[in-house]
mmCIF file of C-alpha atoms in Angstrom:
data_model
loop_
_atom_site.group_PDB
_atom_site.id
_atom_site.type_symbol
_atom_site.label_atom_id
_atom_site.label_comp_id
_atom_site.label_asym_id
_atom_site.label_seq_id
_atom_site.Cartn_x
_atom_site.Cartn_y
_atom_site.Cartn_z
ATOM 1 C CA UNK A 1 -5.606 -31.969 -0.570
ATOM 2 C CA UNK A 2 -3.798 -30.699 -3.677
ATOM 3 C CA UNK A 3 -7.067 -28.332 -4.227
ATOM 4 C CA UNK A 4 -6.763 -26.835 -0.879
ATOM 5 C CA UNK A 5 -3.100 -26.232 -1.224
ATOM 6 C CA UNK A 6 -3.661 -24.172 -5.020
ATOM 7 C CA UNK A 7 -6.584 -22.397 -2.787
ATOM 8 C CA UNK A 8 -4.608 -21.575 0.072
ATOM 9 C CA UNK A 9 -2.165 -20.123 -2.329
ATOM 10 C CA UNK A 10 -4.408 -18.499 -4.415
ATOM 11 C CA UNK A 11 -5.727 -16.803 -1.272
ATOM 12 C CA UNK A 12 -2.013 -16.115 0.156
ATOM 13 C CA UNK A 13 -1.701 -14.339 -3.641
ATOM 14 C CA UNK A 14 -4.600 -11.975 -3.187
ATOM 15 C CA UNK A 15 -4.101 -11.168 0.252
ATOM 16 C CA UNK A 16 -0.512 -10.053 -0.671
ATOM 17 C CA UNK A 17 -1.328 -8.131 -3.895
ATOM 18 C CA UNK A 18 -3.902 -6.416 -1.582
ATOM 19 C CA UNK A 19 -1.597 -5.048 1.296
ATOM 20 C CA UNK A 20 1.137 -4.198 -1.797
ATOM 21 C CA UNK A 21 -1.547 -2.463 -2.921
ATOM 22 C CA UNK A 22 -2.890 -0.596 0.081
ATOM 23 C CA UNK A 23 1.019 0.118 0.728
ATOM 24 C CA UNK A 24 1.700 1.974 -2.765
ATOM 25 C CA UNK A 25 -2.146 3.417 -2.043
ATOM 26 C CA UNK A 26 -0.709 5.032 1.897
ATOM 27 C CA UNK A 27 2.844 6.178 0.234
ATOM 28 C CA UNK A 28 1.472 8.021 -2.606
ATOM 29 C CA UNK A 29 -1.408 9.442 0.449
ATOM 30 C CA UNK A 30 1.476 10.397 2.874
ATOM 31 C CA UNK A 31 3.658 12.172 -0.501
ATOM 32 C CA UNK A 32 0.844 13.983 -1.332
ATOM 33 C CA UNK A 33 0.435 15.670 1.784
ATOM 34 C CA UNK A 34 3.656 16.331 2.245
ATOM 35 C CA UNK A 35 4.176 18.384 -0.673
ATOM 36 C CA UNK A 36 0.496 20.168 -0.117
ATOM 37 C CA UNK A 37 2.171 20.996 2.936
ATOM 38 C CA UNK A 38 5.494 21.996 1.475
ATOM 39 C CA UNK A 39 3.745 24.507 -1.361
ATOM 40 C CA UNK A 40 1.853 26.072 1.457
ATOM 41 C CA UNK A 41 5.140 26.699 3.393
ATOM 42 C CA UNK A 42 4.260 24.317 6.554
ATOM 43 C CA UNK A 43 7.148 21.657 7.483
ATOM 44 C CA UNK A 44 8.354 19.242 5.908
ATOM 45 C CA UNK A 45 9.153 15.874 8.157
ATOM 46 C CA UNK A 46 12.608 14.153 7.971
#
């Protein structure tokens, strides 16, 4: 039982560096565009 609990949290542990990652990964996306956008003169949002 003890195993499957380290597992489980092992598991839980990847899963969350993974969306933290894929998070940072979307920001940094959604920034760039924003100031592609912004050097070509389009809109900025907010």
């Amino acid at each position: 039982v003890l195993v499957q609990v380290m597992a489980q949290r092992a598991l839980a542990d990847a899963m969350e560096l993974m969306a933290n990652a894929m998070a940072q990964e979307a920001v940094s996306r959604t920034t760039d565009r924003v100031t592609q956008e912004a050097r070509r003169g389009g809109y900025m949002p907010m």
